[in-house]
Amino acid sequence: MNLETLDWDLDLLALFNIPRNVLADIKPTSHVYAHTPEGVPIAALVGDQQGAMIGQTCFAVGDSKTTYGTGNFALLNTGSEIIRSTHGLLTTVCYKFGNEPAVYALEGSVAVTGSAIQWLRDQLQIITTSSEIEALAGSVDDNGGVYFVPAFSGLFAPYWRSDARGVIVGLSRASTNAHLARAALEAIAYQTRDVLDAMSADSKVALKSMRVDGGATANNLLMQIQADVMGIEIIRPEIIETTALGAAYAAGIAVGIWQSPSEVEKNWRENQRWSSTQNPDVRAEKYEQWKKAVNRTLNWIE
């Protein structure tokens, strides 16, 4: 799709020899497409991450959210501006409500976050359930110098390095399962910071807060680590499964249950917020160590 015309890109159609008339028309996110035989309107079509943006009511320029699952996905609302990333991010349509102008976003994806915890559970077996990671990681005050970069299938945004593979560095005789567990939670937070720093560089927006959703946000220690790593407020809503909620909001706007996004915004409720407790100098030093660990993953696959 051409982001400017919001229609199929004619140059790409010609390149791949695809006739325009065999493709469906591209419609807004919030729009009555058809009805079921019983007369129920089908009134929204939205991708997972765009749905989460709507569910988090990230309707203002500069609003951002990160969804925490087996991988992490961050989006930043750029309004009507199409920002072409120079820092390894994707430019995408965030949503389009009816005849209103399209709203765009920058998007960054992290391949392995929650699945790193599953790896500790299933392969290393240092925990028996994923939820145990919080107590184990919380039993130590820091990572003991251990950094874990779970580049099992390479690194996604903002690096895009398929030659990378996972590393655990900084081990000593004093290292324990708890240090590795904490390093795994920190890896989720650091990879998220990598993406959000790229977004700030592309958009020139200095983030002061970030909304979060997805199953892993139930881990309060992870959320505190995320606030410490980024130095901004991390905000969790009452409803953390926001993708489905966003699809419902989009459908509701299309059929008139809500008249505008501003009406939907009134439904959003905060559950908890975390602020950084880490000294900025310590934060910078630890992030440099993380970047050093990331460099160890590169050029592993020829």
PDB file of C-alpha atoms in Angstrom:
ATOM      1  CA  MET A   1       0.000   0.000   0.000  1.00  0.00           C
ATOM      2  CA  ASN A   2       1.102   3.548  -0.751  1.00  0.00           C
ATOM      3  CA  LEU A   3       1.078   5.423   2.561  1.00  0.00           C
ATOM      4  CA  GLU A   4       0.304   8.737   0.900  1.00  0.00           C
ATOM      5  CA  THR A   5      -2.575   7.649  -1.355  1.00  0.00           C
ATOM      6  CA  LEU A   6      -3.849   4.912   1.024  1.00  0.00           C
ATOM      7  CA  ASP A   7      -4.333   2.728  -2.034  1.00  0.00           C
ATOM      8  CA  TRP A   8      -2.356  -0.022  -3.712  1.00  0.00           C
ATOM      9  CA  ASP A   9       0.990   1.248  -4.942  1.00  0.00           C
ATOM     10  CA  LEU A  10       0.916   1.304  -8.744  1.00  0.00           C
ATOM     11  CA  ASP A  11       4.678   0.970  -9.100  1.00  0.00           C
ATOM     12  CA  LEU A  12       4.721  -2.165  -6.956  1.00  0.00           C
ATOM     13  CA  LEU A  13       1.745  -3.627  -8.799  1.00  0.00           C
ATOM     14  CA  ALA A  14       3.628  -3.138 -12.055  1.00  0.00           C
ATOM     15  CA  LEU A  15       6.841  -4.564 -10.606  1.00  0.00           C
ATOM     16  CA  PHE A  16       5.118  -7.781  -9.504  1.00  0.00           C
ATOM     17  CA  ASN A  17       2.730  -7.863 -12.465  1.00  0.00           C
ATOM     18  CA  ILE A  18      -0.393  -7.856 -10.286  1.00  0.00           C
ATOM     19  CA  PRO A  19      -3.594  -6.496 -11.888  1.00  0.00           C
ATOM     20  CA  ARG A  20      -5.259  -3.874  -9.703  1.00  0.00           C
ATOM     21  CA  ASN A  21      -8.704  -5.350 -10.285  1.00  0.00           C
ATOM     22  CA  VAL A  22      -7.865  -8.637  -8.531  1.00  0.00           C
ATOM     23  CA  LEU A  23      -7.236  -6.848  -5.230  1.00  0.00           C
ATOM     24  CA  ALA A  24      -9.832  -5.775  -2.701  1.00  0.00           C
ATOM     25  CA  ASP A  25     -10.404  -2.089  -2.055  1.00  0.00           C
ATOM     26  CA  ILE A  26      -8.552  -0.666   0.939  1.00  0.00           C
ATOM     27  CA  LYS A  27     -11.014   0.701   3.496  1.00  0.00           C
ATOM     28  CA  PRO A  28     -10.665   2.668   6.754  1.00  0.00           C
ATOM     29  CA  THR A  29      -9.960   0.931  10.064  1.00  0.00           C
ATOM     30  CA  SER A  30     -13.369   1.935  11.402  1.00  0.00           C
ATOM     31  CA  HIS A  31     -15.956   1.328   8.677  1.00  0.00           C
ATOM     32  CA  VAL A  32     -19.020  -0.861   8.097  1.00  0.00           C
ATOM     33  CA  TYR A  33     -17.723  -3.386   5.558  1.00  0.00           C
ATOM     34  CA  ALA A  34     -20.663  -5.770   5.450  1.00  0.00           C
ATOM     35  CA  HIS A  35     -23.215  -7.564   7.607  1.00  0.00           C
ATOM     36  CA  THR A  36     -23.554 -11.147   8.780  1.00  0.00           C
ATOM     37  CA  PRO A  37     -26.649 -13.080   7.638  1.00  0.00           C
ATOM     38  CA  GLU A  38     -28.217 -12.102  10.965  1.00  0.00           C
ATOM     39  CA  GLY A  39     -27.617  -8.426  10.223  1.00  0.00           C
ATOM     40  CA  VAL A  40     -24.702  -7.835  12.597  1.00  0.00           C
ATOM     41  CA  PRO A  41     -22.399  -5.170  11.100  1.00  0.00           C
ATOM     42  CA  ILE A  42     -18.754  -6.033  10.493  1.00  0.00           C
ATOM     43  CA  ALA A  43     -17.372  -2.634  11.337  1.00  0.00           C
ATOM     44  CA  ALA A  44     -13.631  -2.777  12.064  1.00  0.00           C
ATOM     45  CA  LEU A  45     -10.509  -4.254  10.539  1.00  0.00           C
ATOM     46  CA  VAL A  46      -7.282  -3.603  12.420  1.00  0.00           C
ATOM     47  CA  GLY A  47      -3.875  -5.173  12.992  1.00  0.00           C
ATOM     48  CA  ASP A  48      -2.801  -6.313  16.437  1.00  0.00           C
ATOM     49  CA  GLN A  49      -0.559  -3.381  17.288  1.00  0.00           C
ATOM     50  CA  GLN A  50      -2.782  -0.739  15.728  1.00  0.00           C
ATOM     51  CA  GLY A  51      -5.642  -2.250  17.725  1.00  0.00           C
ATOM     52  CA  ALA A  52      -3.607  -1.903  20.901  1.00  0.00           C
ATOM     53  CA  MET A  53      -2.941   1.770  20.097  1.00  0.00           C
ATOM     54  CA  ILE A  54      -6.688   2.357  19.821  1.00  0.00           C
ATOM     55  CA  GLY A  55      -7.361   0.305  22.957  1.00  0.00           C
ATOM     56  CA  GLN A  56      -4.794   2.407  24.824  1.00  0.00           C
ATOM     57  CA  THR A  57      -6.446   5.563  23.389  1.00  0.00           C
ATOM     58  CA  CYS A  58      -3.099   6.775  22.032  1.00  0.00           C
ATOM     59  CA  PHE A  59      -4.802   9.412  19.895  1.00  0.00           C
ATOM     60  CA  ALA A  60      -2.410  12.363  20.356  1.00  0.00           C
ATOM     61  CA  VAL A  61       0.837  12.977  18.500  1.00  0.00           C
ATOM     62  CA  GLY A  62       3.665  11.623  20.641  1.00  0.00           C
ATOM     63  CA  ASP A  63       1.528   9.042  22.450  1.00  0.00           C
ATOM     64  CA  SER A  64       3.236   5.657  22.624  1.00  0.00           C
ATOM     65  CA  LYS A  65       2.493   2.159  23.802  1.00  0.00           C
ATOM     66  CA  THR A  66       4.403  -1.092  24.026  1.00  0.00           C
ATOM     67  CA  THR A  67       2.740  -4.494  23.974  1.00  0.00           C
ATOM     68  CA  TYR A  68       4.580  -7.192  25.938  1.00  0.00           C
ATOM     69  CA  GLY A  69       4.078 -10.753  24.697  1.00  0.00           C
ATOM     70  CA  THR A  70       6.414 -13.449  23.395  1.00  0.00           C
ATOM     71  CA  GLY A  71       7.936 -10.472  21.574  1.00  0.00           C
ATOM     72  CA  ASN A  72       7.504  -6.742  22.171  1.00  0.00           C
ATOM     73  CA  PHE A  73       5.914  -4.233  19.823  1.00  0.00           C
ATOM     74  CA  ALA A  74       6.128  -0.473  20.274  1.00  0.00           C
ATOM     75  CA  LEU A  75       4.249   2.207  18.333  1.00  0.00           C
ATOM     76  CA  LEU A  76       4.478   5.998  18.426  1.00  0.00           C
ATOM     77  CA  ASN A  77       1.664   8.189  17.093  1.00  0.00           C
ATOM     78  CA  THR A  78       3.055  10.676  14.534  1.00  0.00           C
ATOM     79  CA  GLY A  79      -0.307  12.190  13.589  1.00  0.00           C
ATOM     80  CA  SER A  80      -0.777  13.174   9.957  1.00  0.00           C
ATOM     81  CA  GLU A  81       2.990  13.187   9.354  1.00  0.00           C
ATOM     82  CA  ILE A  82       4.575  10.272   7.519  1.00  0.00           C
ATOM     83  CA  ILE A  83       8.006   9.949   9.134  1.00  0.00           C
ATOM     84  CA  ARG A  84      10.412   7.813   7.119  1.00  0.00           C
ATOM     85  CA  SER A  85      12.627   6.154   9.697  1.00  0.00           C
ATOM     86  CA  THR A  86      16.394   6.377   9.460  1.00  0.00           C
ATOM     87  CA  HIS A  87      16.847   4.358  12.662  1.00  0.00           C
ATOM     88  CA  GLY A  88      15.553   0.914  11.757  1.00  0.00           C
ATOM     89  CA  LEU A  89      11.825   1.363  12.354  1.00  0.00           C
ATOM     90  CA  LEU A  90       8.749   0.811  10.204  1.00  0.00           C
ATOM     91  CA  THR A  91       6.412   3.572   9.062  1.00  0.00           C
ATOM     92  CA  THR A  92       2.794   2.481   9.125  1.00  0.00           C
ATOM     93  CA  VAL A  93      -0.808   3.635   9.180  1.00  0.00           C
ATOM     94  CA  CYS A  94      -1.922   3.646  12.802  1.00  0.00           C
ATOM     95  CA  TYR A  95      -5.651   4.004  12.134  1.00  0.00           C
ATOM     96  CA  LYS A  96      -8.243   5.779  10.025  1.00  0.00           C
ATOM     97  CA  PHE A  97     -11.710   6.463  11.395  1.00  0.00           C
ATOM     98  CA  GLY A  98     -14.286   6.789   8.616  1.00  0.00           C
ATOM     99  CA  ASN A  99     -13.715   9.877   6.495  1.00  0.00           C
ATOM    100  CA  GLU A 100     -11.241  11.419   8.937  1.00  0.00           C
ATOM    101  CA  PRO A 101      -7.605  11.758   7.784  1.00  0.00           C
ATOM    102  CA  ALA A 102      -5.315   8.808   8.392  1.00  0.00           C
ATOM    103  CA  VAL A 103      -3.089   8.829  11.465  1.00  0.00           C
ATOM    104  CA  TYR A 104       0.405   7.381  11.071  1.00  0.00           C
ATOM    105  CA  ALA A 105       2.883   5.749  13.426  1.00  0.00           C
ATOM    106  CA  LEU A 106       6.428   4.537  13.804  1.00  0.00           C
ATOM    107  CA  GLU A 107       6.645   0.875  14.781  1.00  0.00           C
ATOM    108  CA  GLY A 108       9.431  -1.243  16.216  1.00  0.00           C
ATOM    109  CA  SER A 109       9.385  -4.958  16.964  1.00  0.00           C
ATOM    110  CA  VAL A 110      11.541  -7.056  19.297  1.00  0.00           C
ATOM    111  CA  ALA A 111      11.657 -10.754  18.429  1.00  0.00           C
ATOM    112  CA  VAL A 112      12.342 -12.337  21.811  1.00  0.00           C
ATOM    113  CA  THR A 113      11.088 -10.957  25.115  1.00  0.00           C
ATOM    114  CA  GLY A 114       8.488 -13.103  26.886  1.00  0.00           C
ATOM    115  CA  SER A 115       9.769 -16.127  24.978  1.00  0.00           C
ATOM    116  CA  ALA A 116      13.139 -15.625  26.720  1.00  0.00           C
ATOM    117  CA  ILE A 117      11.358 -16.337  30.004  1.00  0.00           C
ATOM    118  CA  GLN A 118       9.838 -19.451  28.417  1.00  0.00           C
ATOM    119  CA  TRP A 119      13.369 -20.517  27.446  1.00  0.00           C
ATOM    120  CA  LEU A 120      14.537 -20.214  31.042  1.00  0.00           C
ATOM    121  CA  ARG A 121      11.520 -22.316  32.044  1.00  0.00           C
ATOM    122  CA  ASP A 122      11.617 -24.998  29.347  1.00  0.00           C
ATOM    123  CA  GLN A 123      15.291 -25.323  28.380  1.00  0.00           C
ATOM    124  CA  LEU A 124      17.295 -24.258  31.451  1.00  0.00           C
ATOM    125  CA  GLN A 125      14.473 -25.186  33.860  1.00  0.00           C
ATOM    126  CA  ILE A 126      15.441 -22.618  36.483  1.00  0.00           C
ATOM    127  CA  ILE A 127      11.723 -21.904  36.966  1.00  0.00           C
ATOM    128  CA  THR A 128       8.696 -24.179  36.600  1.00  0.00           C
ATOM    129  CA  THR A 129       6.166 -21.503  35.618  1.00  0.00           C
ATOM    130  CA  SER A 130       6.750 -18.182  33.885  1.00  0.00           C
ATOM    131  CA  SER A 131       5.210 -16.253  36.776  1.00  0.00           C
ATOM    132  CA  GLU A 132       7.979 -17.505  39.108  1.00  0.00           C
ATOM    133  CA  ILE A 133      10.489 -15.276  37.316  1.00  0.00           C
ATOM    134  CA  GLU A 134       9.373 -12.209  39.296  1.00  0.00           C
ATOM    135  CA  ALA A 135      10.140 -13.684  42.718  1.00  0.00           C
ATOM    136  CA  LEU A 136      13.421 -15.241  41.571  1.00  0.00           C
ATOM    137  CA  ALA A 137      14.649 -12.049  39.897  1.00  0.00           C
ATOM    138  CA  GLY A 138      13.481 -10.006  42.877  1.00  0.00           C
ATOM    139  CA  SER A 139      15.558 -12.074  45.303  1.00  0.00           C
ATOM    140  CA  VAL A 140      18.691 -10.156  44.220  1.00  0.00           C
ATOM    141  CA  ASP A 141      19.213  -6.397  44.124  1.00  0.00           C
ATOM    142  CA  ASP A 142      20.845  -6.300  40.685  1.00  0.00           C
ATOM    143  CA  ASN A 143      22.055  -8.512  37.852  1.00  0.00           C
ATOM    144  CA  GLY A 144      25.449  -9.164  39.435  1.00  0.00           C
ATOM    145  CA  GLY A 145      27.124  -7.991  36.236  1.00  0.00           C
ATOM    146  CA  VAL A 146      25.261 -10.546  34.086  1.00  0.00           C
ATOM    147  CA  TYR A 147      23.714  -9.453  30.772  1.00  0.00           C
ATOM    148  CA  PHE A 148      21.543 -11.715  28.624  1.00  0.00           C
ATOM    149  CA  VAL A 149      20.834 -10.805  24.996  1.00  0.00           C
ATOM    150  CA  PRO A 150      18.239 -13.325  23.721  1.00  0.00           C
ATOM    151  CA  ALA A 151      19.031 -12.978  20.022  1.00  0.00           C
ATOM    152  CA  PHE A 152      17.847 -16.535  19.340  1.00  0.00           C
ATOM    153  CA  SER A 153      16.736 -15.691  15.804  1.00  0.00           C
ATOM    154  CA  GLY A 154      18.803 -12.563  15.266  1.00  0.00           C
ATOM    155  CA  LEU A 155      17.963  -9.036  16.349  1.00  0.00           C
ATOM    156  CA  PHE A 156      14.936  -7.118  15.096  1.00  0.00           C
ATOM    157  CA  ALA A 157      14.422  -3.356  15.458  1.00  0.00           C
ATOM    158  CA  PRO A 158      16.409  -1.211  15.494  1.00  0.00           C
ATOM    159  CA  TYR A 159      19.368  -3.448  14.570  1.00  0.00           C
ATOM    160  CA  TRP A 160      17.979  -5.835  11.933  1.00  0.00           C
ATOM    161  CA  ARG A 161      20.865  -8.271  12.227  1.00  0.00           C
ATOM    162  CA  SER A 162      20.073 -11.825  11.154  1.00  0.00           C
ATOM    163  CA  ASP A 163      23.681 -12.808  11.899  1.00  0.00           C
ATOM    164  CA  ALA A 164      23.256 -12.222  15.648  1.00  0.00           C
ATOM    165  CA  ARG A 165      22.799 -15.038  18.152  1.00  0.00           C
ATOM    166  CA  GLY A 166      22.080 -15.029  21.872  1.00  0.00           C
ATOM    167  CA  VAL A 167      24.718 -14.448  24.528  1.00  0.00           C
ATOM    168  CA  ILE A 168      24.992 -14.468  28.306  1.00  0.00           C
ATOM    169  CA  VAL A 169      27.987 -12.398  29.399  1.00  0.00           C
ATOM    170  CA  GLY A 170      29.498 -11.225  32.666  1.00  0.00           C
ATOM    171  CA  LEU A 171      29.284 -14.579  34.458  1.00  0.00           C
ATOM    172  CA  SER A 172      31.422 -15.177  37.532  1.00  0.00           C
ATOM    173  CA  ARG A 173      31.595 -17.762  40.321  1.00  0.00           C
ATOM    174  CA  ALA A 174      29.137 -15.576  42.213  1.00  0.00           C
ATOM    175  CA  SER A 175      26.490 -15.671  39.453  1.00  0.00           C
ATOM    176  CA  THR A 176      23.247 -17.441  40.341  1.00  0.00           C
ATOM    177  CA  ASN A 177      19.952 -18.396  38.750  1.00  0.00           C
ATOM    178  CA  ALA A 178      18.512 -15.241  40.281  1.00  0.00           C
ATOM    179  CA  HIS A 179      21.047 -13.049  38.483  1.00  0.00           C
ATOM    180  CA  LEU A 180      20.194 -14.728  35.177  1.00  0.00           C
ATOM    181  CA  ALA A 181      16.473 -14.302  35.858  1.00  0.00           C
ATOM    182  CA  ARG A 182      16.981 -10.618  36.540  1.00  0.00           C
ATOM    183  CA  ALA A 183      19.146 -10.272  33.430  1.00  0.00           C
ATOM    184  CA  ALA A 184      16.296 -11.791  31.400  1.00  0.00           C
ATOM    185  CA  LEU A 185      13.814  -9.195  32.684  1.00  0.00           C
ATOM    186  CA  GLU A 186      16.365  -6.461  32.048  1.00  0.00           C
ATOM    187  CA  ALA A 187      16.829  -7.762  28.491  1.00  0.00           C
ATOM    188  CA  ILE A 188      13.136  -7.140  27.842  1.00  0.00           C
ATOM    189  CA  ALA A 189      13.469  -3.607  29.185  1.00  0.00           C
ATOM    190  CA  TYR A 190      16.709  -2.811  27.357  1.00  0.00           C
ATOM    191  CA  GLN A 191      15.438  -4.073  24.004  1.00  0.00           C
ATOM    192  CA  THR A 192      12.348  -1.929  24.476  1.00  0.00           C
ATOM    193  CA  ARG A 193      14.542   1.069  25.221  1.00  0.00           C
ATOM    194  CA  ASP A 194      16.528   0.413  22.041  1.00  0.00           C
ATOM    195  CA  VAL A 195      13.312   0.751  20.040  1.00  0.00           C
ATOM    196  CA  LEU A 196      11.968   3.762  21.936  1.00  0.00           C
ATOM    197  CA  ASP A 197      15.297   5.600  21.614  1.00  0.00           C
ATOM    198  CA  ALA A 198      15.109   5.041  17.849  1.00  0.00           C
ATOM    199  CA  MET A 199      11.575   6.440  17.847  1.00  0.00           C
ATOM    200  CA  SER A 200      12.675   9.549  19.696  1.00  0.00           C
ATOM    201  CA  ALA A 201      15.545  10.035  17.245  1.00  0.00           C
ATOM    202  CA  ASP A 202      13.226   9.721  14.229  1.00  0.00           C
ATOM    203  CA  SER A 203      10.344  11.798  15.596  1.00  0.00           C
ATOM    204  CA  LYS A 204      12.307  14.329  17.670  1.00  0.00           C
ATOM    205  CA  VAL A 205       9.811  13.559  20.459  1.00  0.00           C
ATOM    206  CA  ALA A 206      11.309  13.143  23.932  1.00  0.00           C
ATOM    207  CA  LEU A 207       9.083  10.566  25.600  1.00  0.00           C
ATOM    208  CA  LYS A 208       8.043  11.315  29.171  1.00  0.00           C
ATOM    209  CA  SER A 209       5.776   8.309  29.647  1.00  0.00           C
ATOM    210  CA  MET A 210       4.773   5.079  27.939  1.00  0.00           C
ATOM    211  CA  ARG A 211       1.602   3.038  28.189  1.00  0.00           C
ATOM    212  CA  VAL A 212       2.051  -0.720  28.397  1.00  0.00           C
ATOM    213  CA  ASP A 213      -0.164  -3.738  27.815  1.00  0.00           C
ATOM    214  CA  GLY A 214      -0.002  -7.474  27.221  1.00  0.00           C
ATOM    215  CA  GLY A 215       0.371 -10.418  29.572  1.00  0.00           C
ATOM    216  CA  ALA A 216       3.925  -9.702  30.768  1.00  0.00           C
ATOM    217  CA  THR A 217       2.872  -6.321  32.188  1.00  0.00           C
ATOM    218  CA  ALA A 218       1.367  -8.240  35.128  1.00  0.00           C
ATOM    219  CA  ASN A 219       4.996  -8.578  36.283  1.00  0.00           C
ATOM    220  CA  ASN A 220       5.415  -5.559  38.561  1.00  0.00           C
ATOM    221  CA  LEU A 221       9.179  -6.002  38.872  1.00  0.00           C
ATOM    222  CA  LEU A 222       9.543  -5.918  35.091  1.00  0.00           C
ATOM    223  CA  MET A 223       7.561  -2.683  34.961  1.00  0.00           C
ATOM    224  CA  GLN A 224       9.805  -1.093  37.614  1.00  0.00           C
ATOM    225  CA  ILE A 225      12.896  -2.251  35.732  1.00  0.00           C
ATOM    226  CA  GLN A 226      11.435  -0.742  32.554  1.00  0.00           C
ATOM    227  CA  ALA A 227      10.951   2.609  34.296  1.00  0.00           C
ATOM    228  CA  ASP A 228      14.509   2.479  35.639  1.00  0.00           C
ATOM    229  CA  VAL A 229      16.013   1.558  32.269  1.00  0.00           C
ATOM    230  CA  MET A 230      14.184   4.322  30.390  1.00  0.00           C
ATOM    231  CA  GLY A 231      13.938   7.027  33.032  1.00  0.00           C
ATOM    232  CA  ILE A 232      10.288   7.718  32.179  1.00  0.00           C
ATOM    233  CA  GLU A 233       6.925   6.834  33.699  1.00  0.00           C
ATOM    234  CA  ILE A 234       5.482   3.441  32.769  1.00  0.00           C
ATOM    235  CA  ILE A 235       1.686   3.313  32.902  1.00  0.00           C
ATOM    236  CA  ARG A 236      -0.414   0.145  32.977  1.00  0.00           C
ATOM    237  CA  PRO A 237      -4.161   0.353  32.288  1.00  0.00           C
ATOM    238  CA  GLU A 238      -6.866  -1.594  34.069  1.00  0.00           C
ATOM    239  CA  ILE A 239      -7.435  -3.654  30.914  1.00  0.00           C
ATOM    240  CA  ILE A 240      -4.117  -5.027  29.639  1.00  0.00           C
ATOM    241  CA  GLU A 241      -5.541  -7.013  26.699  1.00  0.00           C
ATOM    242  CA  THR A 242      -5.953  -3.863  24.647  1.00  0.00           C
ATOM    243  CA  THR A 243      -5.812  -5.275  21.114  1.00  0.00           C
ATOM    244  CA  ALA A 244      -9.313  -6.757  21.261  1.00  0.00           C
ATOM    245  CA  LEU A 245     -10.510  -3.667  23.117  1.00  0.00           C
ATOM    246  CA  GLY A 246      -9.195  -1.446  20.326  1.00  0.00           C
ATOM    247  CA  ALA A 247     -11.026  -3.478  17.685  1.00  0.00           C
ATOM    248  CA  ALA A 248     -14.222  -3.089  19.708  1.00  0.00           C
ATOM    249  CA  TYR A 249     -13.687   0.671  19.992  1.00  0.00           C
ATOM    250  CA  ALA A 250     -13.118   0.975  16.233  1.00  0.00           C
ATOM    251  CA  ALA A 251     -16.290  -0.995  15.500  1.00  0.00           C
ATOM    252  CA  GLY A 252     -18.248   1.035  18.031  1.00  0.00           C
ATOM    253  CA  ILE A 253     -17.194   4.313  16.452  1.00  0.00           C
ATOM    254  CA  ALA A 254     -18.214   3.012  13.015  1.00  0.00           C
ATOM    255  CA  VAL A 255     -21.770   2.210  14.143  1.00  0.00           C
ATOM    256  CA  GLY A 256     -22.233   5.265  16.348  1.00  0.00           C
ATOM    257  CA  ILE A 257     -21.881   3.803  19.842  1.00  0.00           C
ATOM    258  CA  TRP A 258     -19.199   6.454  20.279  1.00  0.00           C
ATOM    259  CA  GLN A 259     -19.166   9.565  18.140  1.00  0.00           C
ATOM    260  CA  SER A 260     -15.433  10.228  18.213  1.00  0.00           C
ATOM    261  CA  PRO A 261     -12.112   9.000  19.615  1.00  0.00           C
ATOM    262  CA  SER A 262     -12.380  11.639  22.354  1.00  0.00           C
ATOM    263  CA  GLU A 263     -15.469   9.856  23.686  1.00  0.00           C
ATOM    264  CA  VAL A 264     -13.602   6.547  23.700  1.00  0.00           C
ATOM    265  CA  GLU A 265     -10.710   8.164  25.553  1.00  0.00           C
ATOM    266  CA  LYS A 266     -12.931   8.688  28.601  1.00  0.00           C
ATOM    267  CA  ASN A 267     -13.102   4.908  29.058  1.00  0.00           C
ATOM    268  CA  TRP A 268      -9.363   4.493  29.669  1.00  0.00           C
ATOM    269  CA  ARG A 269      -8.445   3.817  33.308  1.00  0.00           C
ATOM    270  CA  GLU A 270      -5.006   3.662  34.894  1.00  0.00           C
ATOM    271  CA  ASN A 271      -4.184   0.661  37.057  1.00  0.00           C
ATOM    272  CA  GLN A 272      -0.637   1.481  38.172  1.00  0.00           C
ATOM    273  CA  ARG A 273       2.302   3.689  37.273  1.00  0.00           C
ATOM    274  CA  TRP A 274       6.011   3.310  37.874  1.00  0.00           C
ATOM    275  CA  SER A 275       8.676   6.021  38.033  1.00  0.00           C
ATOM    276  CA  SER A 276      12.418   5.519  37.858  1.00  0.00           C
ATOM    277  CA  THR A 277      14.273   5.051  41.135  1.00  0.00           C
ATOM    278  CA  GLN A 278      17.662   4.777  39.428  1.00  0.00           C
ATOM    279  CA  ASN A 279      20.384   7.407  39.411  1.00  0.00           C
ATOM    280  CA  PRO A 280      20.810   8.779  35.851  1.00  0.00           C
ATOM    281  CA  ASP A 281      24.556   8.103  35.900  1.00  0.00           C
ATOM    282  CA  VAL A 282      23.955   4.494  36.932  1.00  0.00           C
ATOM    283  CA  ARG A 283      21.298   4.169  34.222  1.00  0.00           C
ATOM    284  CA  ALA A 284      23.716   5.408  31.567  1.00  0.00           C
ATOM    285  CA  GLU A 285      26.512   3.122  32.770  1.00  0.00           C
ATOM    286  CA  LYS A 286      24.285   0.035  32.754  1.00  0.00           C
ATOM    287  CA  TYR A 287      22.929   0.867  29.308  1.00  0.00           C
ATOM    288  CA  GLU A 288      26.470   1.107  27.957  1.00  0.00           C
ATOM    289  CA  GLN A 289      27.099  -2.372  29.341  1.00  0.00           C
ATOM    290  CA  TRP A 290      23.958  -3.585  27.582  1.00  0.00           C
ATOM    291  CA  LYS A 291      25.149  -2.121  24.273  1.00  0.00           C
ATOM    292  CA  LYS A 292      28.496  -3.826  24.806  1.00  0.00           C
ATOM    293  CA  ALA A 293      26.679  -7.138  25.298  1.00  0.00           C
ATOM    294  CA  VAL A 294      24.643  -6.567  22.126  1.00  0.00           C
ATOM    295  CA  ASN A 295      27.866  -6.111  20.170  1.00  0.00           C
ATOM    296  CA  ARG A 296      28.979  -9.564  21.360  1.00  0.00           C
ATOM    297  CA  THR A 297      26.020 -11.137  19.515  1.00  0.00           C
ATOM    298  CA  LEU A 298      26.936  -9.777  16.083  1.00  0.00           C
ATOM    299  CA  ASN A 299      28.689 -11.534  13.185  1.00  0.00           C
ATOM    300  CA  TRP A 300      28.062 -14.972  14.683  1.00  0.00           C
ATOM    301  CA  ILE A 301      26.345 -16.480  11.628  1.00  0.00           C
ATOM    302  CA  GLU A 302      28.315 -16.229   8.380  1.00  0.00           C
TER     303      GLU A 302
END
